[in-house]
Short mmCIF file of C-alpha atoms in Angstrom, two decimals:
data_model
loop_
_atom_site.label_atom_id
_atom_site.label_comp_id
_atom_site.label_asym_id
_atom_site.label_seq_id
_atom_site.Cartn_x
_atom_site.Cartn_y
_atom_site.Cartn_z
CA MET A 1 -335.85 15.64 56.85
CA SER A 2 -338.46 18.32 56.68
CA PRO A 3 -338.27 21.40 59.00
CA ALA A 4 -341.49 20.41 60.66
CA LEU A 5 -340.12 16.97 61.41
CA VAL A 6 -336.89 18.57 62.84
CA ILE A 7 -338.89 20.81 65.15
CA LEU A 8 -341.00 17.85 66.30
CA THR A 9 -337.87 15.85 66.91
CA LEU A 10 -335.96 18.64 68.82
CA GLY A 11 -338.99 20.08 70.53
CA PRO A 12 -338.32 18.66 73.97
CA ALA A 13 -334.67 19.75 73.83
CA LEU A 14 -335.60 23.28 72.81
CA LEU A 15 -337.98 23.58 75.70
CA VAL A 16 -335.11 22.76 78.04
CA LEU A 17 -332.55 25.07 76.37
CA ALA A 18 -334.81 28.12 75.96
CA PRO A 19 -334.46 29.44 79.52
CA LEU A 20 -330.72 28.96 79.33
CA LEU A 21 -330.52 30.85 76.06
CA ALA A 22 -332.62 33.64 77.49
CA LEU A 23 -330.33 33.87 80.51
CA LEU A 24 -327.24 34.05 78.31
CA LEU A 25 -328.84 36.69 76.16
CA ALA A 26 -329.76 38.79 79.22
CA ARG A 27 -326.24 38.51 80.56
CA ALA A 28 -324.81 39.63 77.23
CA ARG A 29 -327.15 42.61 77.18
CA ARG A 30 -326.17 43.56 80.75
CA ARG A 31 -322.47 43.29 79.88
CA GLN A 32 -323.03 45.46 76.84
CA ALA A 33 -324.92 48.05 78.93
CA ALA A 34 -322.18 48.03 81.58
CA LEU A 35 -319.54 48.48 78.89
CA VAL A 36 -321.45 51.40 77.37
CA SER A 37 -321.92 52.94 80.83
CA ALA A 38 -318.23 52.52 81.62
CA MET A 39 -317.28 54.10 78.32
CA GLU A 40 -319.67 57.01 78.95
CA ALA A 41 -318.29 57.48 82.49
CA ALA A 42 -314.74 57.42 81.17
CA GLU A 43 -315.64 60.00 78.55
CA THR A 44 -317.30 62.15 81.21
CA ARG A 45 -314.23 61.91 83.43
CA ALA A 46 -311.98 62.79 80.50
CA GLN A 47 -314.14 65.79 79.65
CA ALA A 48 -314.12 66.89 83.29
CA ALA A 49 -310.35 66.50 83.48
CA THR A 50 -309.97 68.48 80.27
CA ALA A 51 -312.25 71.19 81.59
CA GLN A 52 -310.33 71.29 84.88
CA GLU A 53 -307.03 71.51 83.04
CA MET A 54 -308.36 74.30 80.83
CA ALA A 55 -309.66 76.14 83.88
CA ARG A 56 -306.31 75.71 85.65
CA ALA A 57 -304.44 76.98 82.59
CA GLU A 58 -306.85 79.92 82.33
CA ARG A 59 -306.28 80.75 86.02
CA GLU A 60 -302.52 80.62 85.52
CA ARG A 61 -302.76 82.98 82.54
CA PHE A 62 -304.92 85.37 84.50
CA VAL A 63 -302.57 85.38 87.50
CA LYS A 64 -299.56 85.93 85.25
CA ASP A 65 -301.21 88.83 83.41
CA LEU A 66 -302.34 90.29 86.73
CA ALA A 67 -298.81 90.15 88.14
CA LEU A 68 -297.44 91.92 85.06
CA SER A 69 -300.04 94.66 85.26
CA LEU A 70 -299.41 95.22 88.99
CA GLN A 71 -295.64 95.39 88.56
CA GLY A 72 -296.05 98.40 86.28
CA GLN A 73 -297.79 100.54 88.94
CA ASP A 74 -295.93 103.11 91.03
CA THR A 75 -298.62 104.31 93.46
CA LEU A 76 -301.05 102.51 95.77
CA GLU A 77 -303.98 104.15 93.97
CA ALA A 78 -302.82 102.92 90.56
CA PHE A 79 -302.05 99.49 92.04
CA GLY A 80 -305.56 99.25 93.50
CA ASP A 81 -307.25 100.45 90.31
CA SER A 82 -305.40 97.87 88.22
CA LEU A 83 -306.13 95.08 90.72
CA LEU A 84 -309.84 95.80 91.07
CA THR A 85 -310.38 96.28 87.34
CA ALA A 86 -308.80 92.91 86.57
CA LEU A 87 -310.67 91.05 89.31
CA CYS A 88 -314.04 92.61 88.55
CA ARG A 89 -313.81 91.81 84.85
CA ARG A 90 -312.69 88.23 85.46
CA LEU A 91 -315.12 87.43 88.30
CA GLU A 92 -317.96 89.55 86.91
CA ALA A 93 -318.04 91.61 90.10
CA LYS A 94 -320.08 94.80 89.86
CA ALA A 95 -318.28 96.78 92.58
CA ALA A 96 -315.10 96.43 94.59
CA ALA A 97 -312.82 98.17 97.09
CA PHE A 98 -309.16 97.91 98.03
CA HIS A 99 -307.95 98.96 101.48
CA CYS A 100 -304.24 99.20 102.19
CA LEU A 101 -302.49 99.08 105.57
CA ASP A 102 -301.23 102.40 106.87
CA GLY A 103 -298.18 101.23 108.78
CA GLU A 104 -297.92 104.27 111.01
CA ALA A 105 -301.58 104.36 112.04
CA GLY A 106 -302.14 100.59 111.97
CA ALA A 107 -305.42 101.14 110.10
CA TYR A 108 -306.65 100.01 106.70
CA VAL A 109 -307.32 102.98 104.45
CA LEU A 110 -309.26 103.02 101.19
CA ALA A 111 -306.78 103.18 98.32
CA ALA A 112 -309.07 102.38 95.37
CA ARG A 113 -312.65 101.47 94.56
CA TYR A 114 -314.46 100.13 91.51
CA ALA A 115 -317.99 101.29 90.64
CA GLY A 116 -319.19 101.15 94.25
CA GLY A 117 -322.25 103.11 95.26
CA GLU A 118 -322.35 105.07 98.50
CA SER A 119 -323.52 102.63 101.16
CA PRO A 120 -324.26 103.65 104.75
CA ALA A 121 -322.20 100.68 105.94
CA PHE A 122 -319.20 101.39 103.73
CA CYS A 123 -316.02 102.35 105.63
CA GLU A 124 -313.10 104.19 104.12
CA ARG A 125 -310.94 103.45 107.16
CA TYR A 126 -311.04 100.69 109.76
CA LEU A 127 -308.85 98.97 112.32
CA PRO A 128 -308.20 95.20 112.58
CA GLY A 129 -311.30 93.62 114.06
CA GLU A 130 -313.66 96.40 112.92
CA GLY A 131 -316.35 95.32 110.46
CA LEU A 132 -316.08 92.53 107.92
CA GLY A 133 -312.78 93.75 106.53
CA GLY A 134 -311.18 94.17 109.95
CA GLN A 135 -312.35 90.72 111.07
CA ALA A 136 -310.96 89.16 107.89
CA VAL A 137 -307.62 90.73 108.81
CA LEU A 138 -307.65 89.06 112.22
CA ASP A 139 -308.84 85.71 110.85
CA ARG A 140 -306.46 85.92 107.87
CA GLN A 141 -309.12 84.06 105.88
CA ARG A 142 -311.39 84.85 102.99
CA ARG A 143 -315.07 85.41 103.83
CA VAL A 144 -318.11 85.00 101.56
CA CYS A 145 -321.21 86.82 102.79
CA LEU A 146 -324.71 86.18 101.42
CA GLY A 147 -328.08 87.83 101.87
CA GLN A 148 -328.28 90.63 104.39
CA ALA A 149 -324.70 89.97 105.46
CA ALA A 150 -323.64 91.21 102.02
CA ASP A 151 -325.18 94.64 102.65
CA TRP A 152 -321.73 96.17 102.97
CA MET A 153 -321.31 97.68 99.54
CA TRP A 154 -323.97 98.89 97.18
CA VAL A 155 -323.79 98.39 93.44
CA GLY A 156 -324.60 101.71 91.83
CA GLY A 157 -325.86 102.39 88.33
CA ALA A 158 -326.84 105.53 86.48
CA THR A 159 -330.30 105.65 88.07
CA LEU A 160 -330.52 102.65 90.41
CA ALA A 161 -328.55 101.14 93.26
CA GLY A 162 -328.80 97.64 94.63
CA VAL A 163 -327.45 95.27 97.24
CA PRO A 164 -325.13 92.50 95.96
CA LEU A 165 -326.16 88.85 96.25
CA ALA A 166 -322.69 87.88 97.47
CA LEU A 167 -319.78 89.78 98.95
CA ILE A 168 -316.25 88.37 99.02
CA VAL A 169 -313.92 89.87 101.64
CA ALA A 170 -310.38 88.62 101.03
CA PRO A 171 -307.33 89.60 103.11
CA ILE A 172 -304.05 89.90 101.20
CA VAL A 173 -301.74 87.83 103.39
CA SER A 174 -297.95 88.16 103.22
CA GLY A 175 -296.18 86.04 105.82
CA GLU A 176 -297.19 87.36 109.23
CA ARG A 177 -298.58 90.58 107.76
CA VAL A 178 -301.83 91.55 106.05
CA PRO A 179 -300.88 94.56 103.89
CA GLY A 180 -304.29 94.90 102.25
CA VAL A 181 -307.89 93.74 101.89
CA VAL A 182 -309.98 93.27 98.74
CA GLU A 183 -313.81 93.34 98.75
CA LEU A 184 -315.80 92.19 95.72
CA ALA A 185 -319.58 92.59 95.28
CA LEU A 186 -321.26 90.01 93.02
CA MET A 187 -324.83 89.97 91.71
CA ARG A 188 -324.62 86.16 91.60
CA GLU A 189 -323.42 83.36 93.84
CA ALA A 190 -319.68 82.99 94.34
CA ASP A 191 -318.94 79.71 92.58
CA ALA A 192 -316.01 77.42 93.35
CA GLU A 193 -314.09 78.42 90.22
CA SER A 194 -314.24 82.11 91.10
CA LEU A 195 -313.04 81.43 94.64
CA ALA A 196 -310.24 79.16 93.37
CA LEU A 197 -309.04 81.87 90.98
CA LEU A 198 -309.09 84.46 93.77
CA ASP A 199 -307.16 82.15 96.11
CA GLU A 200 -304.47 81.62 93.46
CA ALA A 201 -304.23 85.31 92.62
CA LEU A 202 -303.96 86.76 96.13
CA PRO A 203 -300.46 85.41 96.97
CA VAL A 204 -299.15 87.05 93.79
CA VAL A 205 -300.98 90.24 94.71
CA ALA A 206 -299.37 90.14 98.16
CA LEU A 207 -295.88 89.81 96.67
CA SER A 208 -296.47 92.66 94.22
CA LEU A 209 -297.90 94.85 96.98
CA ASP A 210 -294.89 94.17 99.24
CA ILE A 211 -292.54 95.19 96.44
CA LEU A 212 -294.47 98.40 95.78
CA VAL A 213 -294.67 99.34 99.48
CA THR A 214 -290.92 98.78 99.83
CA LEU A 215 -290.21 100.93 96.78
CA LEU A 216 -292.51 103.67 98.03
CA ARG A 217 -290.86 103.60 101.45
CA ASN A 218 -287.38 103.92 99.85
CA ARG A 219 -288.63 106.83 97.73
CA GLU A 220 -289.99 108.53 100.83
CA GLU A 221 -286.65 107.98 102.60
CA LEU A 222 -284.75 109.46 99.65
CA GLU A 223 -287.08 112.45 99.65
CA ARG A 224 -286.48 112.98 103.36
CA ARG A 225 -282.72 112.76 102.83
CA ASP A 226 -282.90 115.14 99.89
CA ARG A 227 -284.98 117.53 101.97
CA ARG A 228 -282.50 117.39 104.85
CA LEU A 229 -279.63 117.82 102.40
CA ARG A 230 -281.30 120.81 100.77
CA ASP A 231 -281.98 122.32 104.17
CA SER A 232 -278.38 121.76 105.22
CA GLU A 233 -277.08 123.22 101.98
CA ALA A 234 -279.34 126.24 102.36
CA TRP A 235 -278.16 126.74 105.94
CA LEU A 236 -274.52 126.38 104.93
CA ARG A 237 -275.00 128.75 102.00
CA THR A 238 -276.58 131.33 104.32
CA LEU A 239 -273.72 130.94 106.76
CA TYR A 240 -271.25 131.13 103.89
CA GLU A 241 -272.78 134.29 102.49
CA THR A 242 -273.30 136.13 105.78
CA ALA A 243 -270.16 135.14 107.72
CA ASN A 244 -268.02 138.01 109.01
CA GLU A 245 -264.87 136.01 108.30
CA GLY A 246 -263.64 135.40 104.81
CA ILE A 247 -263.81 131.91 103.30
CA TRP A 248 -261.39 131.08 100.50
CA VAL A 249 -261.32 127.80 98.53
CA ILE A 250 -258.54 126.82 96.12
CA ASP A 251 -257.75 123.71 94.08
CA THR A 252 -254.52 121.71 93.89
CA ASN A 253 -253.19 124.17 91.30
CA ILE A 254 -253.61 127.00 93.86
CA LEU A 255 -256.34 128.55 91.70
CA THR A 256 -259.37 130.08 93.43
CA THR A 257 -262.56 128.02 93.02
CA ASP A 258 -264.80 129.94 95.41
CA LEU A 259 -264.87 132.72 98.02
CA ASN A 260 -267.57 134.36 100.07
CA PRO A 261 -268.54 138.06 100.10
CA ALA A 262 -266.48 138.73 103.25
CA MET A 263 -263.33 137.45 101.51
CA ALA A 264 -264.06 139.60 98.48
CA ARG A 265 -264.34 142.65 100.75
CA ILE A 266 -260.99 141.82 102.40
CA LEU A 267 -259.34 141.69 98.98
CA GLY A 268 -261.18 144.80 97.80
CA ARG A 269 -262.29 143.02 94.61
CA ASP A 270 -265.44 141.54 93.08
CA ARG A 271 -265.83 137.77 93.25
CA GLU A 272 -265.44 137.47 89.48
CA ALA A 273 -262.03 139.14 89.69
CA VAL A 274 -260.74 136.46 92.08
CA VAL A 275 -262.26 133.14 90.94
CA GLY A 276 -259.90 131.32 88.61
CA HIS A 277 -256.86 133.34 89.76
CA ALA A 278 -253.93 132.06 91.80
CA VAL A 279 -253.66 133.24 95.40
CA PHE A 280 -250.15 134.55 94.67
CA GLU A 281 -251.71 137.32 92.56
CA PHE A 282 -253.01 138.96 95.74
CA VAL A 283 -249.78 139.15 97.82
CA ASP A 284 -246.38 140.81 97.53
CA GLU A 285 -243.09 138.90 97.40
CA THR A 286 -242.69 138.72 101.18
CA ASN A 287 -246.15 137.28 101.76
CA ALA A 288 -245.82 135.04 98.69
CA ALA A 289 -242.94 133.26 100.46
CA ILE A 290 -245.20 132.70 103.48
CA LEU A 291 -247.92 131.28 101.24
CA GLN A 292 -245.47 129.00 99.42
CA ASP A 293 -244.30 127.52 102.71
CA GLN A 294 -247.86 127.01 103.93
CA MET A 295 -248.91 125.30 100.68
CA ARG A 296 -246.33 122.60 101.33
CA HIS A 297 -248.02 121.89 104.68
CA ARG A 298 -251.42 121.56 102.96
CA GLN A 299 -249.93 119.14 100.43
CA ARG A 300 -248.83 116.95 103.33
CA GLY A 301 -252.37 117.02 104.71
CA GLU A 302 -251.57 119.37 107.58
CA THR A 303 -253.70 122.22 108.90
CA GLY A 304 -252.18 125.52 109.94
CA SER A 305 -252.81 128.98 111.37
CA TYR A 306 -250.63 131.90 110.30
CA GLU A 307 -250.62 135.63 109.65
CA ILE A 308 -250.34 137.10 106.16
CA ALA A 309 -251.07 140.41 104.45
CA PHE A 310 -253.07 140.65 101.21
CA SER A 311 -252.60 143.45 98.68
CA ARG A 312 -255.65 145.50 97.70
CA PRO A 313 -255.92 147.26 94.33
CA ASP A 314 -255.20 150.63 96.02
CA GLY A 315 -251.85 149.28 97.24
CA ARG A 316 -252.90 148.96 100.88
CA LEU A 317 -251.88 145.80 102.74
CA VAL A 318 -254.59 144.06 104.79
CA PRO A 319 -253.17 142.00 107.69
CA CYS A 320 -255.09 138.75 108.13
CA LEU A 321 -255.12 135.58 110.21
CA MET A 322 -255.43 132.44 108.06
CA ASN A 323 -256.78 129.12 109.42
CA ALA A 324 -256.18 126.72 106.54
CA SER A 325 -256.99 123.02 106.06
CA PRO A 326 -256.63 120.54 103.20
CA LEU A 327 -259.83 119.73 101.30
CA TYR A 328 -260.76 116.14 100.28
CA ASP A 329 -263.49 114.57 98.14
CA SER A 330 -265.74 111.66 99.16
CA GLN A 331 -263.08 109.14 98.08
CA GLY A 332 -260.43 110.74 100.27
CA THR A 333 -258.50 112.37 97.42
CA ARG A 334 -257.13 115.83 98.14
CA ILE A 335 -258.75 118.35 95.82
CA GLY A 336 -257.36 121.56 97.27
CA SER A 337 -257.65 123.51 100.51
CA PHE A 338 -259.82 126.10 102.17
CA ALA A 339 -259.20 128.78 104.76
CA MET A 340 -261.10 130.92 107.21
CA VAL A 341 -259.66 134.43 106.98
CA ALA A 342 -260.01 137.08 109.70
CA ASP A 343 -259.20 140.74 108.92
CA LEU A 344 -256.81 141.98 111.63
CA THR A 345 -256.91 145.64 110.61
CA GLY A 346 -259.20 146.65 113.42
CA VAL A 347 -257.31 144.58 115.98
CA ARG A 348 -253.97 146.06 114.93
CA GLY A 349 -255.40 149.56 115.08
CA MET A 350 -256.69 149.05 118.60
CA ALA A 351 -253.34 147.61 119.68
CA ALA A 352 -251.46 150.54 118.16
CA ALA A 353 -253.73 153.04 119.89
CA SER A 354 -253.21 151.25 123.20
CA LEU A 355 -249.41 151.39 122.82
CA ALA A 356 -249.49 155.08 121.87
CA GLY A 357 -251.10 156.02 125.18
CA PRO A 358 -253.95 158.53 125.79
CA ARG A 359 -254.64 161.19 123.21
CA PRO A 360 -253.75 164.76 124.23
CA ASP A 361 -257.24 166.03 123.60
CA LEU A 362 -258.59 163.37 125.98
CA ALA A 363 -256.05 164.00 128.79
CA GLY A 364 -257.76 164.88 132.02
CA ALA A 365 -261.14 163.88 130.61
#
């Protein structure tokens, strides 16, 4: 059968089926378009998820590097400089300031600044509730100021100065405390990614700042203790050097480890001639027996007061009153003994004169 005859024969049927075929073809095209759209949407979502994951990973790297850089600082100024430099470079901020809480005054004091120009509204010190920074402290929330509200910090250049388009004022919150405030001046809008990075970084900053403040406080306390110790040592040394009574220190081998000038005068010798020598070298046999008995009391941890006479190089005996005590180290181990020594020569002379009665040349005076 010829094609023309086939068409003539099927003509009526084709006229009936044509709309149906067109409908099926349209449906197929719509399904294909929907499939392409779904595939494109899925690809877009995958790209967005990948971008979000990359941004999250980049934020984590930044926060980790920031924490490492802050941990290496040992002053608030260095801490602030490192913090502001990192934030300004990452967020493309053109100026910044870091105020730290002065615990004693209760005020926030400028500790560091980054490329900020001198603005009439800029404060180096403020209390909670004062200005944008002080209000952020009370609210404990980050603020983003635009337009005229951002006229808080000027961005200064070599020849020009301008007002930032956006100003971020972010309190550094640590538990119930706000130990610091960061202010960042941007010449662009503060986008969501920049704010998300700042929100993730600030808790780490707060922890690092708390650690530094604690370390600084403990250094300050050690310095105060050292100062008090030095003052006490200086006072004791002055008392030691200027005391009228002799001070004699010996070790467990009864060798002299130290003596003051008054003790050297009692013995009639220079200090160098006594240090390192046993106390028995400065008494005769009778007084050596007294010393030997007293040493046994010191070995038992007992204190004692007794009279003894020391021999001077010229052979003269110097009567003295000894107040001796055992000497211990910080662990409670006995390391020797020390004594306060009073020269009784003058007292004995006065007593002898009193017993002898009035002098003939003074009788009847």
